[in-house]
Amino acid sequence: MIQTNFPLTNYNTFRLPAVAERYLALTDLQQLTDPAFQRAPALVLGGGSNLLLLEQVPGLTVHVQLGGVAPVAAGAFPAPGRRPAAGWHRLPPVVVRVGAGVDWNQFVRFTLDRGWYGLENLTLIPGTVGAAPVQNIGAYGAEVAERIEAVHVWEYGVGPRTLLPDDCEFGYRDSRFKSEPGRFLITAVDLRLNGDHTLKTSYGAIQTELDRLNVQQPTPETVALAVTNIRRSKLPDWFFLGNSGSFFKNPVVPLAVYEKLRATYPELPAYPVDAAQVKLPAGWLIDRAGLKGVRHGAVGAYQRQALVMVNYGGASGREVLAFSEHVQAVVHEQFGITLEREVRLLGKTA
Ligand code: EPU
């Protein structure tokens, strides 16, 4: 049933006040045969964790609440309680189909509880399973695309389709679902776990945290614990402090630009992308521009991770946008680099 003037404040992790002109909870695939799904709604809402909402969202907002977790090819699953002598890193692959509306972190916990491995570095990321392929969520050296077998979609005006990884054009925080907005609604995702699994512990602070925990032989569970501890120490919990995670993407720049900056800032971190480009941490640039912990009214750059814009309570989308534009201007002024928003801006002011 479509509702009108539906408040979205509790459905976006920034906790920005916004009202959907029309709102529909999508709980059943059958609903997709409604003529409303011949074309894309204004907003397909998952966990609302990557959104910057202005006051009014005109048109139809569809809140994806499709649940369900099921094995694909059940024969491939190891018998309960039996683990091969070879250990966790040689467990046979399992493929799990997950409804788009399932909470990502709850699903990650669910897999770890069952001894299905591969998502441990992506623990504690807010949002839903259906949103994960859209921006190819990634953290601590892992990306969801590495685990995707298939993405089940509703193609507006066409019907149900299954896209294979090659069809999805995955990139850094990018996919076809982003470059062709308004074409597909993700209904479920098939994820492949186990197999020839190796742990990723070399990124960032993982190894340091494992050392601190006195873990000599890491397992997927202890890596998940390390990631949880690191995220909790740096990233604000949206439950208490509204935010949308990384507000900007890490900019990818030509090697020559990096070399020039490094002459002035020898400690500037950089991650290789290819022979000609590197990725620079936007958080470092914002921090170094003196904006870490800076607050304008109810909005600010978080004091422990400058890339995260936070709502200290009562901020409007317009205020967050204004502050973020200030950050972009200051960073551009100092480094000549244009920061691109990672969060999606939507709606209009009254
Ligand atoms: N840094 C600073 N000051 C800051 C923040 C960062 O100097 O205020 C420096 C750090 O010391 C480090 C570098 O910048 O040298 C990178 O920082 P960090 O490891 O925290 O990662 P990030 O590049 O800022 C990315 C993702 C995060 C993800 C982490 C961990 C993007 C845009 N963000 O952040 O993803 O959790 O790596 O893998 O790629 C998200 O997308 O919402 C998100 C939180």
PDB file of N, CA and C in Angstrom, residues 195-250:
ATOM      1  N   GLY A 195      35.787 -21.985  -0.222  1.00  0.00           N
ATOM      2  CA  GLY A 195      36.655 -22.203  -1.386  1.00  0.00           C
ATOM      3  C   GLY A 195      38.099 -22.057  -0.957  1.00  0.00           C
ATOM      4  N   ASP A 196      38.958 -21.742  -1.898  1.00  0.00           N
ATOM      5  CA  ASP A 196      40.371 -21.549  -1.556  1.00  0.00           C
ATOM      6  C   ASP A 196      40.510 -20.193  -0.886  1.00  0.00           C
ATOM      7  N   HIS A 197      40.219 -20.167   0.388  1.00  0.00           N
ATOM      8  CA  HIS A 197      40.112 -18.883   1.059  1.00  0.00           C
ATOM      9  C   HIS A 197      41.414 -18.479   1.737  1.00  0.00           C
ATOM     10  N   THR A 198      41.841 -17.259   1.449  1.00  0.00           N
ATOM     11  CA  THR A 198      43.007 -16.739   2.166  1.00  0.00           C
ATOM     12  C   THR A 198      42.575 -15.490   2.929  1.00  0.00           C
ATOM     13  N   LEU A 199      43.177 -15.277   4.065  1.00  0.00           N
ATOM     14  CA  LEU A 199      42.824 -14.112   4.871  1.00  0.00           C
ATOM     15  C   LEU A 199      43.553 -12.881   4.357  1.00  0.00           C
ATOM     16  N   LYS A 200      42.895 -11.740   4.466  1.00  0.00           N
ATOM     17  CA  LYS A 200      43.535 -10.474   4.096  1.00  0.00           C
ATOM     18  C   LYS A 200      43.828  -9.705   5.374  1.00  0.00           C
ATOM     19  N   THR A 201      45.107  -9.706   5.736  1.00  0.00           N
ATOM     20  CA  THR A 201      45.473  -9.065   7.004  1.00  0.00           C
ATOM     21  C   THR A 201      46.491  -7.954   6.806  1.00  0.00           C
ATOM     22  N   SER A 202      46.855  -7.706   5.530  1.00  0.00           N
ATOM     23  CA  SER A 202      47.953  -6.758   5.328  1.00  0.00           C
ATOM     24  C   SER A 202      47.468  -5.312   5.259  1.00  0.00           C
ATOM     25  N   TYR A 203      46.144  -5.119   5.140  1.00  0.00           N
ATOM     26  CA  TYR A 203      45.645  -3.762   4.954  1.00  0.00           C
ATOM     27  C   TYR A 203      45.587  -3.001   6.278  1.00  0.00           C
ATOM     28  N   GLY A 204      46.048  -1.767   6.200  1.00  0.00           N
ATOM     29  CA  GLY A 204      45.868  -0.829   7.313  1.00  0.00           C
ATOM     30  C   GLY A 204      46.276  -1.422   8.646  1.00  0.00           C
ATOM     31  N   ALA A 205      45.393  -1.266   9.604  1.00  0.00           N
ATOM     32  CA  ALA A 205      45.752  -1.581  10.987  1.00  0.00           C
ATOM     33  C   ALA A 205      45.414  -3.020  11.393  1.00  0.00           C
ATOM     34  N   ILE A 206      45.022  -3.875  10.451  1.00  0.00           N
ATOM     35  CA  ILE A 206      44.568  -5.216  10.855  1.00  0.00           C
ATOM     36  C   ILE A 206      45.660  -5.984  11.605  1.00  0.00           C
ATOM     37  N   GLN A 207      46.870  -6.016  10.986  1.00  0.00           N
ATOM     38  CA  GLN A 207      47.941  -6.787  11.624  1.00  0.00           C
ATOM     39  C   GLN A 207      48.279  -6.222  13.013  1.00  0.00           C
ATOM     40  N   THR A 208      48.322  -4.896  13.111  1.00  0.00           N
ATOM     41  CA  THR A 208      48.619  -4.263  14.405  1.00  0.00           C
ATOM     42  C   THR A 208      47.569  -4.661  15.438  1.00  0.00           C
ATOM     43  N   GLU A 209      46.312  -4.688  15.011  1.00  0.00           N
ATOM     44  CA  GLU A 209      45.237  -5.037  15.940  1.00  0.00           C
ATOM     45  C   GLU A 209      45.323  -6.522  16.325  1.00  0.00           C
ATOM     46  N   LEU A 210      45.677  -7.383  15.353  1.00  0.00           N
ATOM     47  CA  LEU A 210      45.841  -8.814  15.674  1.00  0.00           C
ATOM     48  C   LEU A 210      46.981  -9.004  16.676  1.00  0.00           C
ATOM     49  N   ASP A 211      48.061  -8.226  16.499  1.00  0.00           N
ATOM     50  CA  ASP A 211      49.184  -8.294  17.444  1.00  0.00           C
ATOM     51  C   ASP A 211      48.718  -7.857  18.828  1.00  0.00           C
ATOM     52  N   ARG A 212      47.961  -6.772  18.831  1.00  0.00           N
ATOM     53  CA  ARG A 212      47.470  -6.253  20.112  1.00  0.00           C
ATOM     54  C   ARG A 212      46.588  -7.290  20.824  1.00  0.00           C
ATOM     55  N   LEU A 213      45.831  -8.048  20.001  1.00  0.00           N
ATOM     56  CA  LEU A 213      44.956  -9.084  20.561  1.00  0.00           C
ATOM     57  C   LEU A 213      45.736 -10.369  20.873  1.00  0.00           C
ATOM     58  N   ASN A 214      47.032 -10.329  20.546  1.00  0.00           N
ATOM     59  CA  ASN A 214      47.897 -11.482  20.779  1.00  0.00           C
ATOM     60  C   ASN A 214      47.477 -12.703  19.966  1.00  0.00           C
ATOM     61  N   VAL A 215      47.026 -12.457  18.746  1.00  0.00           N
ATOM     62  CA  VAL A 215      46.613 -13.543  17.850  1.00  0.00           C
ATOM     63  C   VAL A 215      47.805 -13.908  16.966  1.00  0.00           C
ATOM     64  N   GLN A 216      48.283 -15.151  17.123  1.00  0.00           N
ATOM     65  CA  GLN A 216      49.435 -15.548  16.316  1.00  0.00           C
ATOM     66  C   GLN A 216      49.017 -16.172  14.988  1.00  0.00           C
ATOM     67  N   GLN A 217      47.924 -16.987  15.041  1.00  0.00           N
ATOM     68  CA  GLN A 217      47.456 -17.616  13.814  1.00  0.00           C
ATOM     69  C   GLN A 217      46.038 -17.154  13.540  1.00  0.00           C
ATOM     70  N   PRO A 218      45.910 -16.107  12.745  1.00  0.00           N
ATOM     71  CA  PRO A 218      44.583 -15.539  12.542  1.00  0.00           C
ATOM     72  C   PRO A 218      43.606 -16.509  11.877  1.00  0.00           C
ATOM     73  N   THR A 219      42.358 -16.370  12.221  1.00  0.00           N
ATOM     74  CA  THR A 219      41.264 -17.114  11.591  1.00  0.00           C
ATOM     75  C   THR A 219      40.276 -16.069  11.077  1.00  0.00           C
ATOM     76  N   PRO A 220      39.301 -16.467  10.261  1.00  0.00           N
ATOM     77  CA  PRO A 220      38.310 -15.473   9.820  1.00  0.00           C
ATOM     78  C   PRO A 220      37.632 -14.791  11.009  1.00  0.00           C
ATOM     79  N   GLU A 221      37.403 -15.542  12.090  1.00  0.00           N
ATOM     80  CA  GLU A 221      36.739 -14.942  13.258  1.00  0.00           C
ATOM     81  C   GLU A 221      37.603 -13.862  13.911  1.00  0.00           C
ATOM     82  N   THR A 222      38.898 -14.136  14.032  1.00  0.00           N
ATOM     83  CA  THR A 222      39.741 -13.128  14.697  1.00  0.00           C
ATOM     84  C   THR A 222      39.972 -11.919  13.784  1.00  0.00           C
ATOM     85  N   VAL A 223      39.984 -12.147  12.451  1.00  0.00           N
ATOM     86  CA  VAL A 223      40.092 -11.005  11.533  1.00  0.00           C
ATOM     87  C   VAL A 223      38.825 -10.146  11.653  1.00  0.00           C
ATOM     88  N   ALA A 224      37.670 -10.806  11.737  1.00  0.00           N
ATOM     89  CA  ALA A 224      36.417 -10.054  11.900  1.00  0.00           C
ATOM     90  C   ALA A 224      36.451  -9.244  13.193  1.00  0.00           C
ATOM     91  N   LEU A 225      37.021  -9.834  14.238  1.00  0.00           N
ATOM     92  CA  LEU A 225      37.116  -9.124  15.517  1.00  0.00           C
ATOM     93  C   LEU A 225      38.040  -7.905  15.385  1.00  0.00           C
ATOM     94  N   ALA A 226      39.177  -8.110  14.693  1.00  0.00           N
ATOM     95  CA  ALA A 226      40.116  -6.990  14.505  1.00  0.00           C
ATOM     96  C   ALA A 226      39.441  -5.865  13.721  1.00  0.00           C
ATOM     97  N   VAL A 227      38.735  -6.218  12.653  1.00  0.00           N
ATOM     98  CA  VAL A 227      38.048  -5.196  11.836  1.00  0.00           C
ATOM     99  C   VAL A 227      36.994  -4.475  12.683  1.00  0.00           C
ATOM    100  N   THR A 228      36.270  -5.241  13.474  1.00  0.00           N
ATOM    101  CA  THR A 228      35.241  -4.650  14.341  1.00  0.00           C
ATOM    102  C   THR A 228      35.878  -3.637  15.287  1.00  0.00           C
ATOM    103  N   ASN A 229      36.979  -4.031  15.906  1.00  0.00           N
ATOM    104  CA  ASN A 229      37.648  -3.127  16.854  1.00  0.00           C
ATOM    105  C   ASN A 229      38.146  -1.859  16.161  1.00  0.00           C
ATOM    106  N   ILE A 230      38.747  -2.029  14.971  1.00  0.00           N
ATOM    107  CA  ILE A 230      39.280  -0.859  14.254  1.00  0.00           C
ATOM    108  C   ILE A 230      38.131   0.073  13.865  1.00  0.00           C
ATOM    109  N   ARG A 231      37.077  -0.501  13.303  1.00  0.00           N
ATOM    110  CA  ARG A 231      35.955   0.349  12.868  1.00  0.00           C
ATOM    111  C   ARG A 231      35.349   1.087  14.054  1.00  0.00           C
ATOM    112  N   ARG A 232      35.185   0.351  15.178  1.00  0.00           N
ATOM    113  CA  ARG A 232      34.572   0.997  16.353  1.00  0.00           C
ATOM    114  C   ARG A 232      35.439   2.134  16.871  1.00  0.00           C
ATOM    115  N   SER A 233      36.767   1.988  16.708  1.00  0.00           N
ATOM    116  CA  SER A 233      37.644   3.025  17.262  1.00  0.00           C
ATOM    117  C   SER A 233      37.689   4.275  16.385  1.00  0.00           C
ATOM    118  N   LYS A 234      37.371   4.123  15.086  1.00  0.00           N
ATOM    119  CA  LYS A 234      37.515   5.255  14.167  1.00  0.00           C
ATOM    120  C   LYS A 234      36.199   5.835  13.701  1.00  0.00           C
ATOM    121  N   LEU A 235      35.232   4.948  13.476  1.00  0.00           N
ATOM    122  CA  LEU A 235      34.006   5.391  12.806  1.00  0.00           C
ATOM    123  C   LEU A 235      32.878   5.581  13.807  1.00  0.00           C
ATOM    124  N   PRO A 236      32.150   6.683  13.697  1.00  0.00           N
ATOM    125  CA  PRO A 236      31.062   6.910  14.649  1.00  0.00           C
ATOM    126  C   PRO A 236      29.905   5.954  14.389  1.00  0.00           C
ATOM    127  N   ASP A 237      29.265   5.521  15.443  1.00  0.00           N
ATOM    128  CA  ASP A 237      28.094   4.644  15.335  1.00  0.00           C
ATOM    129  C   ASP A 237      26.876   5.515  15.003  1.00  0.00           C
ATOM    130  N   TRP A 238      26.277   5.267  13.825  1.00  0.00           N
ATOM    131  CA  TRP A 238      25.180   6.140  13.371  1.00  0.00           C
ATOM    132  C   TRP A 238      24.002   6.104  14.331  1.00  0.00           C
ATOM    133  N   PHE A 239      23.941   5.040  15.147  1.00  0.00           N
ATOM    134  CA  PHE A 239      22.827   4.946  16.093  1.00  0.00           C
ATOM    135  C   PHE A 239      22.866   6.122  17.076  1.00  0.00           C
ATOM    136  N   PHE A 240      24.090   6.549  17.390  1.00  0.00           N
ATOM    137  CA  PHE A 240      24.251   7.654  18.343  1.00  0.00           C
ATOM    138  C   PHE A 240      24.583   8.976  17.660  1.00  0.00           C
ATOM    139  N   LEU A 241      25.284   8.899  16.532  1.00  0.00           N
ATOM    140  CA  LEU A 241      25.750  10.116  15.862  1.00  0.00           C
ATOM    141  C   LEU A 241      25.528   9.931  14.358  1.00  0.00           C
ATOM    142  N   GLY A 242      24.504  10.636  13.833  1.00  0.00           N
ATOM    143  CA  GLY A 242      24.133  10.451  12.428  1.00  0.00           C
ATOM    144  C   GLY A 242      25.293  10.651  11.476  1.00  0.00           C
ATOM    145  N   ASN A 243      25.472   9.730  10.536  1.00  0.00           N
ATOM    146  CA  ASN A 243      26.517   9.870   9.517  1.00  0.00           C
ATOM    147  C   ASN A 243      26.262   8.879   8.395  1.00  0.00           C
ATOM    148  N   SER A 244      26.989   9.050   7.302  1.00  0.00           N
ATOM    149  CA  SER A 244      26.854   8.125   6.165  1.00  0.00           C
ATOM    150  C   SER A 244      28.188   7.511   5.792  1.00  0.00           C
ATOM    151  N   GLY A 245      29.013   7.237   6.764  1.00  0.00           N
ATOM    152  CA  GLY A 245      30.338   6.654   6.495  1.00  0.00           C
ATOM    153  C   GLY A 245      31.201   7.640   5.727  1.00  0.00           C
ATOM    154  N   SER A 246      32.056   7.110   4.855  1.00  0.00           N
ATOM    155  CA  SER A 246      32.906   7.999   4.053  1.00  0.00           C
ATOM    156  C   SER A 246      32.015   8.891   3.207  1.00  0.00           C
ATOM    157  N   PHE A 247      32.185  10.186   3.360  1.00  0.00           N
ATOM    158  CA  PHE A 247      31.316  11.124   2.647  1.00  0.00           C
ATOM    159  C   PHE A 247      31.804  11.334   1.209  1.00  0.00           C
ATOM    160  N   PHE A 248      33.138  11.302   1.043  1.00  0.00           N
ATOM    161  CA  PHE A 248      33.739  11.477  -0.282  1.00  0.00           C
ATOM    162  C   PHE A 248      34.458  10.193  -0.684  1.00  0.00           C
ATOM    163  N   LYS A 249      34.685  10.056  -1.991  1.00  0.00           N
ATOM    164  CA  LYS A 249      35.532   8.954  -2.469  1.00  0.00           C
ATOM    165  C   LYS A 249      36.984   9.352  -2.289  1.00  0.00           C
ATOM    166  N   ASN A 250      37.844   8.369  -2.207  1.00  0.00           N
ATOM    167  CA  ASN A 250      39.270   8.666  -2.236  1.00  0.00           C
ATOM    168  C   ASN A 250      39.637   9.015  -3.674  1.00  0.00           C
TER     169      ASN A 250
END
